[in-house]
Amino acid sequence: MTRNVVISGGGTGIGLAAAQMFAADGDQVLLIGRRGDVLERAKVPGALTYAADLADPEAVRGVAGFVAREFGAVDVLIHSAGGNGLLEPPVGGDDPLDAVARHWTVNFRLNLLTAVLLTEALRDRLAEPGGRVLFLSSIAAYRGSGQVAYAAAKAGLHPYAHALARQLGPHGITVNVVAPGYVEDTAFFGDGMDEERRAQLIAETSDKRAGTPGDIASNLHWLASPGAAHITSQIIQVNGGAERGH
Ligand SMILES: NC(=O)c1ccc[n+]([C@@H]2O[C@H](COP(=O)([O-])OP(=O)(O)OC[C@H]3O[C@@H](n4cnc5c(N)ncnc54)[C@H](OP(=O)(O)O)[C@@H]3O)[C@@H](O)[C@H]2O)c1
């Protein structure tokens, strides 16, 4: 059966890998991100695209209207939009406290507000039964590693997902979170990271390798499958054991 799959951040990295996996099943995929040209270039057969800043309620209303017209019901909703804010354009003055406020606000908007607004805009369209909502958290939410504002914003997704799972469970809809460790071949780190940091992150894993977008996408795909129907309100860590250290 063809499913309607909405993927935020679907133009690059993990979201793109997930989109390709669902499209390979014959599912109808909608890719959302801020940059329309990136979405257009994404190699996902038959995908629809919609450019929107998901931290902006007006833009999210636009997405909801588009989804209503094109899909009607949503079978799978994947929130891959996010980032640590370091690639966002700098704004405002140099006062240290202003910089802190800006950094935390940017991270809140990118990682938490985007997911909450899109969920709330589409929750009445989720297929009953069978709907799936999937969030992308991070190992940082457990360890406070990396950018702490980013870690805190990701951690905020966890109680939201648990509450949503409780509300939507009686309608046959599951809600889960996938929390990756270090994943290469995404746009997350911009032009890349220095060799020393990369080696350190790989050394923290038990399997001595970086994650790939496919590692994360395959778990999202599994959580959206009928076989995962009794799994809800869970946070699945996909990090090669890095959260335990070594
Ligand atoms: N890579 C890692 O090591 C790693 C580890 C743990 C968790 N994660 C999480 O996994 C998710 C996917 O990240 P990724 O690694 O695949 O990085 P990525 O390639 O940078 O993907 C993030 C996507 O989110 C979109 N996006 C960002 N802000 C948005 C907004 N306000 N509205 C709409 N779209 C927005 C970006 O496109 P536009 O800029 O065009 O909007 C981009 O396509 C993120 O939530 C990230 O925090 C990544």
mmCIF file of C-alpha atoms and ligand atoms in Angstrom:
data_model
loop_
_atom_site.group_PDB
_atom_site.id
_atom_site.type_symbol
_atom_site.label_atom_id
_atom_site.label_comp_id
_atom_site.label_asym_id
_atom_site.label_seq_id
_atom_site.Cartn_x
_atom_site.Cartn_y
_atom_site.Cartn_z
ATOM 1 C CA MET A 1 0.000 0.000 0.000
ATOM 2 C CA THR A 2 1.350 3.416 -0.952
ATOM 3 C CA ARG A 3 1.818 5.658 2.065
ATOM 4 C CA ASN A 4 1.968 9.435 2.310
ATOM 5 C CA VAL A 5 5.233 10.400 4.007
ATOM 6 C CA VAL A 6 6.077 13.957 5.122
ATOM 7 C CA ILE A 7 9.769 14.574 5.883
ATOM 8 C CA SER A 8 11.072 17.862 7.264
ATOM 9 C CA GLY A 9 14.725 18.474 6.449
ATOM 10 C CA GLY A 10 14.196 15.994 3.625
ATOM 11 C CA GLY A 11 16.529 17.712 1.161
ATOM 12 C CA THR A 12 19.797 16.644 2.794
ATOM 13 C CA GLY A 13 21.475 14.154 5.108
ATOM 14 C CA ILE A 14 19.348 11.843 7.235
ATOM 15 C CA GLY A 15 16.023 13.197 5.954
ATOM 16 C CA LEU A 16 17.107 12.645 2.356
ATOM 17 C CA ALA A 17 18.263 9.085 3.061
ATOM 18 C CA ALA A 18 14.912 8.360 4.721
ATOM 19 C CA ALA A 19 13.031 9.893 1.777
ATOM 20 C CA GLN A 20 14.928 7.674 -0.663
ATOM 21 C CA MET A 21 14.153 4.591 1.432
ATOM 22 C CA PHE A 22 10.399 5.282 1.586
ATOM 23 C CA ALA A 23 10.277 6.268 -2.105
ATOM 24 C CA ALA A 24 11.964 2.950 -2.973
ATOM 25 C CA ASP A 25 8.905 1.256 -1.405
ATOM 26 C CA GLY A 26 6.686 3.255 -3.778
ATOM 27 C CA ASP A 27 5.554 5.645 -1.059
ATOM 28 C CA GLN A 28 4.603 9.244 -1.920
ATOM 29 C CA VAL A 29 7.067 11.550 -0.199
ATOM 30 C CA LEU A 30 6.881 15.270 0.573
ATOM 31 C CA LEU A 31 10.210 16.990 1.289
ATOM 32 C CA ILE A 32 10.209 20.194 3.344
ATOM 33 C CA GLY A 33 13.115 22.554 4.007
ATOM 34 C CA ARG A 34 13.865 26.256 3.780
ATOM 35 C CA ARG A 35 15.888 26.138 0.550
ATOM 36 C CA GLY A 36 13.683 25.301 -2.434
ATOM 37 C CA ASP A 37 16.689 24.728 -4.721
ATOM 38 C CA VAL A 38 18.110 22.092 -2.353
ATOM 39 C CA LEU A 39 14.750 20.304 -2.279
ATOM 40 C CA GLU A 40 14.480 20.429 -6.075
ATOM 41 C CA ARG A 41 17.954 18.907 -6.445
ATOM 42 C CA ALA A 42 17.226 16.060 -4.006
ATOM 43 C CA LYS A 43 17.209 12.747 -5.833
ATOM 44 C CA VAL A 44 13.955 11.254 -4.583
ATOM 45 C CA PRO A 45 11.807 9.727 -7.330
ATOM 46 C CA GLY A 46 8.352 11.312 -7.553
ATOM 47 C CA ALA A 47 8.794 13.458 -4.448
ATOM 48 C CA LEU A 48 6.774 16.605 -3.869
ATOM 49 C CA THR A 49 8.601 19.563 -2.352
ATOM 50 C CA TYR A 50 7.560 22.559 -0.289
ATOM 51 C CA ALA A 51 9.963 25.293 0.858
ATOM 52 C CA ALA A 52 9.163 26.647 4.326
ATOM 53 C CA ASP A 53 10.832 27.774 7.527
ATOM 54 C CA LEU A 54 9.119 25.427 9.967
ATOM 55 C CA ALA A 55 9.860 27.698 12.932
ATOM 56 C CA ASP A 56 7.421 30.224 11.425
ATOM 57 C CA PRO A 57 3.734 29.490 12.208
ATOM 58 C CA GLU A 58 2.542 31.244 9.030
ATOM 59 C CA ALA A 59 4.842 29.127 6.872
ATOM 60 C CA VAL A 60 3.661 25.984 8.691
ATOM 61 C CA ARG A 61 0.041 26.934 7.956
ATOM 62 C CA GLY A 62 1.114 26.985 4.311
ATOM 63 C CA VAL A 63 2.557 23.479 4.647
ATOM 64 C CA ALA A 64 -0.656 22.254 6.278
ATOM 65 C CA GLY A 65 -2.734 23.631 3.391
ATOM 66 C CA PHE A 66 -0.447 21.986 0.846
ATOM 67 C CA VAL A 67 -0.620 18.642 2.665
ATOM 68 C CA ALA A 68 -4.415 18.883 2.856
ATOM 69 C CA ARG A 69 -4.630 19.459 -0.900
ATOM 70 C CA GLU A 70 -2.018 16.928 -2.026
ATOM 71 C CA PHE A 71 -2.239 14.146 0.566
ATOM 72 C CA GLY A 72 -5.347 14.418 2.693
ATOM 73 C CA ALA A 73 -4.043 11.917 5.262
ATOM 74 C CA VAL A 74 -0.460 11.562 6.481
ATOM 75 C CA ASP A 75 0.778 8.047 7.191
ATOM 76 C CA VAL A 76 4.306 8.906 8.309
ATOM 77 C CA LEU A 77 5.604 12.223 9.665
ATOM 78 C CA ILE A 78 9.382 12.450 10.095
ATOM 79 C CA HIS A 79 10.998 15.481 11.711
ATOM 80 C CA SER A 80 14.574 15.636 10.469
ATOM 81 C CA ALA A 81 14.839 19.446 10.318
ATOM 82 C CA GLY A 82 17.390 20.687 12.817
ATOM 83 C CA GLY A 83 20.933 21.833 13.392
ATOM 84 C CA ASN A 84 23.240 23.283 16.016
ATOM 85 C CA GLY A 85 22.820 26.859 14.828
ATOM 86 C CA LEU A 86 26.460 27.380 13.907
ATOM 87 C CA LEU A 87 25.589 27.524 10.197
ATOM 88 C CA GLU A 88 22.848 30.122 10.687
ATOM 89 C CA PRO A 89 23.646 33.707 9.596
ATOM 90 C CA PRO A 90 24.950 35.822 12.506
ATOM 91 C CA VAL A 91 22.600 38.613 13.612
ATOM 92 C CA GLY A 92 22.646 41.288 16.324
ATOM 93 C CA GLY A 93 25.433 42.835 18.392
ATOM 94 C CA ASP A 94 28.504 41.452 20.155
ATOM 95 C CA ASP A 95 27.350 41.691 23.759
ATOM 96 C CA PRO A 96 28.091 38.268 25.312
ATOM 97 C CA LEU A 97 24.644 37.910 26.875
ATOM 98 C CA ASP A 98 22.962 38.832 23.594
ATOM 99 C CA ALA A 99 25.062 36.153 21.905
ATOM 100 C CA VAL A 100 23.945 33.559 24.481
ATOM 101 C CA ALA A 101 20.293 34.531 24.054
ATOM 102 C CA ARG A 102 20.639 34.334 20.279
ATOM 103 C CA HIS A 103 22.378 30.940 20.319
ATOM 104 C CA TRP A 104 19.791 29.359 22.630
ATOM 105 C CA THR A 105 16.878 30.891 20.730
ATOM 106 C CA VAL A 106 18.223 29.693 17.392
ATOM 107 C CA ASN A 107 18.658 26.158 18.724
ATOM 108 C CA PHE A 108 15.205 26.153 20.273
ATOM 109 C CA ARG A 109 13.678 27.293 16.995
ATOM 110 C CA LEU A 110 15.637 24.902 14.750
ATOM 111 C CA ASN A 111 15.253 21.732 16.769
ATOM 112 C CA LEU A 112 12.152 22.010 18.925
ATOM 113 C CA LEU A 113 9.796 24.624 17.517
ATOM 114 C CA THR A 114 10.067 23.264 13.959
ATOM 115 C CA ALA A 115 9.005 19.791 15.121
ATOM 116 C CA VAL A 116 6.252 20.970 17.464
ATOM 117 C CA LEU A 117 4.666 23.384 14.970
ATOM 118 C CA LEU A 118 4.638 20.863 12.134
ATOM 119 C CA THR A 119 3.242 18.143 14.395
ATOM 120 C CA GLU A 120 0.470 20.349 15.740
ATOM 121 C CA ALA A 121 -0.409 21.534 12.216
ATOM 122 C CA LEU A 122 -0.688 17.968 10.892
ATOM 123 C CA ARG A 123 -1.816 15.908 13.890
ATOM 124 C CA ASP A 124 -5.455 15.817 12.774
ATOM 125 C CA ARG A 125 -4.328 14.460 9.402
ATOM 126 C CA LEU A 126 -2.420 11.477 10.803
ATOM 127 C CA ALA A 127 -3.819 8.165 9.591
ATOM 128 C CA GLU A 128 -5.995 6.409 12.167
ATOM 129 C CA PRO A 129 -4.999 3.698 12.770
ATOM 130 C CA GLY A 130 -1.449 3.261 11.549
ATOM 131 C CA GLY A 131 -0.048 6.798 11.654
ATOM 132 C CA ARG A 132 3.605 7.215 12.637
ATOM 133 C CA VAL A 133 5.376 10.259 14.084
ATOM 134 C CA LEU A 134 9.182 10.145 14.277
ATOM 135 C CA PHE A 135 11.490 12.744 15.820
ATOM 136 C CA LEU A 136 15.253 13.136 15.477
ATOM 137 C CA SER A 137 16.984 13.767 18.792
ATOM 138 C CA SER A 138 20.714 13.337 19.434
ATOM 139 C CA ILE A 139 23.252 11.626 21.650
ATOM 140 C CA ALA A 140 23.874 15.188 22.862
ATOM 141 C CA ALA A 141 20.505 15.098 24.673
ATOM 142 C CA TYR A 142 21.947 12.361 26.897
ATOM 143 C CA ARG A 143 25.485 13.597 27.374
ATOM 144 C CA GLY A 144 25.234 17.365 27.048
ATOM 145 C CA SER A 145 28.052 17.038 24.526
ATOM 146 C CA GLY A 146 28.651 19.401 21.629
ATOM 147 C CA GLN A 147 26.652 22.623 21.790
ATOM 148 C CA VAL A 148 24.735 22.596 25.073
ATOM 149 C CA ALA A 149 21.869 24.715 23.710
ATOM 150 C CA TYR A 150 21.505 22.138 20.936
ATOM 151 C CA ALA A 151 21.535 19.288 23.461
ATOM 152 C CA ALA A 152 18.880 20.984 25.583
ATOM 153 C CA ALA A 153 16.649 21.674 22.593
ATOM 154 C CA LYS A 154 16.888 18.032 21.489
ATOM 155 C CA ALA A 155 16.154 16.821 25.034
ATOM 156 C CA GLY A 156 12.998 18.934 24.940
ATOM 157 C CA LEU A 157 11.668 16.695 22.184
ATOM 158 C CA HIS A 158 11.580 13.701 24.539
ATOM 159 C CA PRO A 159 8.740 14.766 26.873
ATOM 160 C CA TYR A 160 6.842 16.153 23.894
ATOM 161 C CA ALA A 161 7.087 12.777 22.153
ATOM 162 C CA HIS A 162 6.005 10.907 25.308
ATOM 163 C CA ALA A 163 2.967 13.153 25.796
ATOM 164 C CA LEU A 164 2.037 12.851 22.134
ATOM 165 C CA ALA A 165 2.363 9.057 22.262
ATOM 166 C CA ARG A 166 -0.099 8.985 25.156
ATOM 167 C CA GLN A 167 -2.565 11.283 23.339
ATOM 168 C CA LEU A 168 -2.391 9.573 19.948
ATOM 169 C CA GLY A 169 -1.960 5.964 21.104
ATOM 170 C CA PRO A 170 -5.703 5.310 21.464
ATOM 171 C CA HIS A 171 -6.044 6.338 17.787
ATOM 172 C CA GLY A 172 -3.590 3.678 16.657
ATOM 173 C CA ILE A 173 -0.761 6.155 16.059
ATOM 174 C CA THR A 174 2.755 5.585 17.372
ATOM 175 C CA VAL A 175 5.279 8.274 18.312
ATOM 176 C CA ASN A 176 8.977 7.523 18.638
ATOM 177 C CA VAL A 177 12.327 9.263 18.681
ATOM 178 C CA VAL A 178 15.605 8.248 17.054
ATOM 179 C CA ALA A 179 18.699 9.738 18.697
ATOM 180 C CA PRO A 180 21.786 9.430 16.469
ATOM 181 C CA GLY A 181 25.419 9.759 17.455
ATOM 182 C CA TYR A 182 27.937 11.204 15.015
ATOM 183 C CA VAL A 183 26.652 10.825 11.430
ATOM 184 C CA GLU A 184 28.845 11.631 8.441
ATOM 185 C CA ASP A 185 27.805 12.685 4.934
ATOM 186 C CA THR A 186 25.197 15.180 6.073
ATOM 187 C CA ALA A 187 25.106 18.987 5.878
ATOM 188 C CA PHE A 188 25.089 19.191 9.692
ATOM 189 C CA PHE A 189 28.760 20.101 10.075
ATOM 190 C CA GLY A 190 28.912 22.436 7.069
ATOM 191 C CA ASP A 191 32.249 21.921 5.317
ATOM 192 C CA GLY A 192 33.117 19.077 7.674
ATOM 193 C CA MET A 193 34.931 18.708 10.956
ATOM 194 C CA ASP A 194 38.612 18.588 11.778
ATOM 195 C CA GLU A 195 40.324 15.176 11.683
ATOM 196 C CA GLU A 196 41.141 15.156 15.398
ATOM 197 C CA ARG A 197 37.532 15.685 16.490
ATOM 198 C CA ARG A 198 36.314 13.135 13.955
ATOM 199 C CA ALA A 199 38.809 10.532 15.214
ATOM 200 C CA GLN A 200 37.739 11.250 18.797
ATOM 201 C CA LEU A 201 34.044 10.728 17.980
ATOM 202 C CA ILE A 202 34.777 7.461 16.180
ATOM 203 C CA ALA A 203 36.988 6.273 19.063
ATOM 204 C CA GLU A 204 34.016 6.726 21.435
ATOM 205 C CA THR A 205 32.013 4.112 19.514
ATOM 206 C CA SER A 206 32.220 0.373 20.166
ATOM 207 C CA ASP A 207 32.158 -0.444 16.465
ATOM 208 C CA LYS A 208 34.839 2.133 15.609
ATOM 209 C CA ARG A 209 33.060 3.894 12.811
ATOM 210 C CA ALA A 210 30.951 6.971 12.114
ATOM 211 C CA GLY A 211 27.242 6.601 11.526
ATOM 212 C CA THR A 212 25.813 7.019 8.042
ATOM 213 C CA PRO A 213 22.496 8.605 7.013
ATOM 214 C CA GLY A 214 21.433 5.088 5.982
ATOM 215 C CA ASP A 215 22.016 3.778 9.538
ATOM 216 C CA ILE A 216 19.495 6.291 10.843
ATOM 217 C CA ALA A 217 17.058 6.087 7.924
ATOM 218 C CA SER A 218 16.745 2.311 8.234
ATOM 219 C CA ASN A 219 15.659 2.667 11.855
ATOM 220 C CA LEU A 220 13.112 5.338 10.941
ATOM 221 C CA HIS A 221 11.872 3.019 8.191
ATOM 222 C CA TRP A 222 11.577 0.109 10.632
ATOM 223 C CA LEU A 223 9.721 2.206 13.225
ATOM 224 C CA ALA A 224 7.253 3.169 10.481
ATOM 225 C CA SER A 225 6.645 -0.466 9.515
ATOM 226 C CA PRO A 226 3.623 -2.549 10.607
ATOM 227 C CA GLY A 227 6.006 -4.763 12.602
ATOM 228 C CA ALA A 228 6.762 -1.836 14.931
ATOM 229 C CA ALA A 229 3.070 -1.161 15.673
ATOM 230 C CA HIS A 230 3.460 -1.946 19.400
ATOM 231 C CA ILE A 231 6.533 0.258 19.844
ATOM 232 C CA THR A 232 5.633 3.745 20.975
ATOM 233 C CA SER A 233 7.001 6.453 23.284
ATOM 234 C CA GLN A 234 10.527 5.078 22.833
ATOM 235 C CA ILE A 235 13.845 6.763 22.189
ATOM 236 C CA ILE A 236 16.078 4.554 20.063
ATOM 237 C CA GLN A 237 19.756 5.449 20.275
ATOM 238 C CA VAL A 238 21.736 4.743 17.105
ATOM 239 C CA ASN A 239 25.356 5.551 17.887
ATOM 240 C CA GLY A 240 27.549 2.441 17.725
ATOM 241 C CA GLY A 241 27.615 2.357 21.532
ATOM 242 C CA ALA A 242 29.123 5.827 21.851
ATOM 243 C CA GLU A 243 26.667 6.922 24.537
ATOM 244 C CA ARG A 244 28.302 4.374 26.879
ATOM 245 C CA GLY A 245 31.774 5.654 26.059
ATOM 246 C CA HIS A 246 34.392 2.889 25.671
HETATM 247 N N1 LIG B 1 24.645 14.572 11.579
HETATM 248 C C1 LIG B 1 24.730 14.211 12.838
HETATM 249 O O1 LIG B 1 25.818 13.835 13.308
HETATM 250 C C2 LIG B 1 23.503 14.238 13.727
HETATM 251 C C3 LIG B 1 23.634 13.655 14.995
HETATM 252 C C4 LIG B 1 22.532 13.647 15.840
HETATM 253 C C5 LIG B 1 21.338 14.215 15.435
HETATM 254 N N2 LIG B 1 21.246 14.776 14.201
HETATM 255 C C6 LIG B 1 19.938 15.368 13.835
HETATM 256 O O2 LIG B 1 19.446 14.726 12.699
HETATM 257 C C7 LIG B 1 18.609 15.620 11.963
HETATM 258 C C8 LIG B 1 19.046 15.648 10.512
HETATM 259 O O3 LIG B 1 20.337 16.228 10.474
HETATM 260 P P1 LIG B 1 21.410 15.903 9.353
HETATM 261 O O4 LIG B 1 22.594 15.366 10.016
HETATM 262 O O5 LIG B 1 20.790 15.163 8.241
HETATM 263 O O6 LIG B 1 21.817 17.398 8.916
HETATM 264 P P2 LIG B 1 21.417 18.261 7.657
HETATM 265 O O7 LIG B 1 21.880 17.558 6.420
HETATM 266 O O8 LIG B 1 21.933 19.630 7.930
HETATM 267 O O9 LIG B 1 19.819 18.273 7.651
HETATM 268 C C9 LIG B 1 19.049 19.214 8.345
HETATM 269 C C10 LIG B 1 17.947 19.697 7.426
HETATM 270 O O10 LIG B 1 17.036 20.515 8.167
HETATM 271 C C11 LIG B 1 16.594 21.576 7.324
HETATM 272 N N3 LIG B 1 16.165 22.662 8.210
HETATM 273 C C12 LIG B 1 16.923 23.282 9.143
HETATM 274 N N4 LIG B 1 16.212 24.259 9.737
HETATM 275 C C13 LIG B 1 14.972 24.252 9.161
HETATM 276 C C14 LIG B 1 13.803 25.032 9.342
HETATM 277 N N5 LIG B 1 13.759 26.049 10.216
HETATM 278 N N6 LIG B 1 12.721 24.740 8.579
HETATM 279 C C15 LIG B 1 12.751 23.737 7.664
HETATM 280 N N7 LIG B 1 13.846 22.958 7.461
HETATM 281 C C16 LIG B 1 14.934 23.224 8.202
HETATM 282 C C17 LIG B 1 17.824 21.904 6.478
HETATM 283 O O11 LIG B 1 17.492 22.477 5.228
HETATM 284 P P3 LIG B 1 17.397 24.086 5.041
HETATM 285 O O12 LIG B 1 18.662 24.670 5.637
HETATM 286 O O13 LIG B 1 17.279 24.268 3.573
HETATM 287 O O14 LIG B 1 16.178 24.508 5.768
HETATM 288 C C18 LIG B 1 18.456 20.527 6.256
HETATM 289 O O15 LIG B 1 17.989 19.941 5.058
HETATM 290 C C19 LIG B 1 18.736 16.989 12.654
HETATM 291 O O16 LIG B 1 17.617 17.183 13.475
HETATM 292 C C20 LIG B 1 19.992 16.834 13.473
HETATM 293 O O17 LIG B 1 19.957 17.676 14.605
HETATM 294 C C21 LIG B 1 22.304 14.801 13.336
#
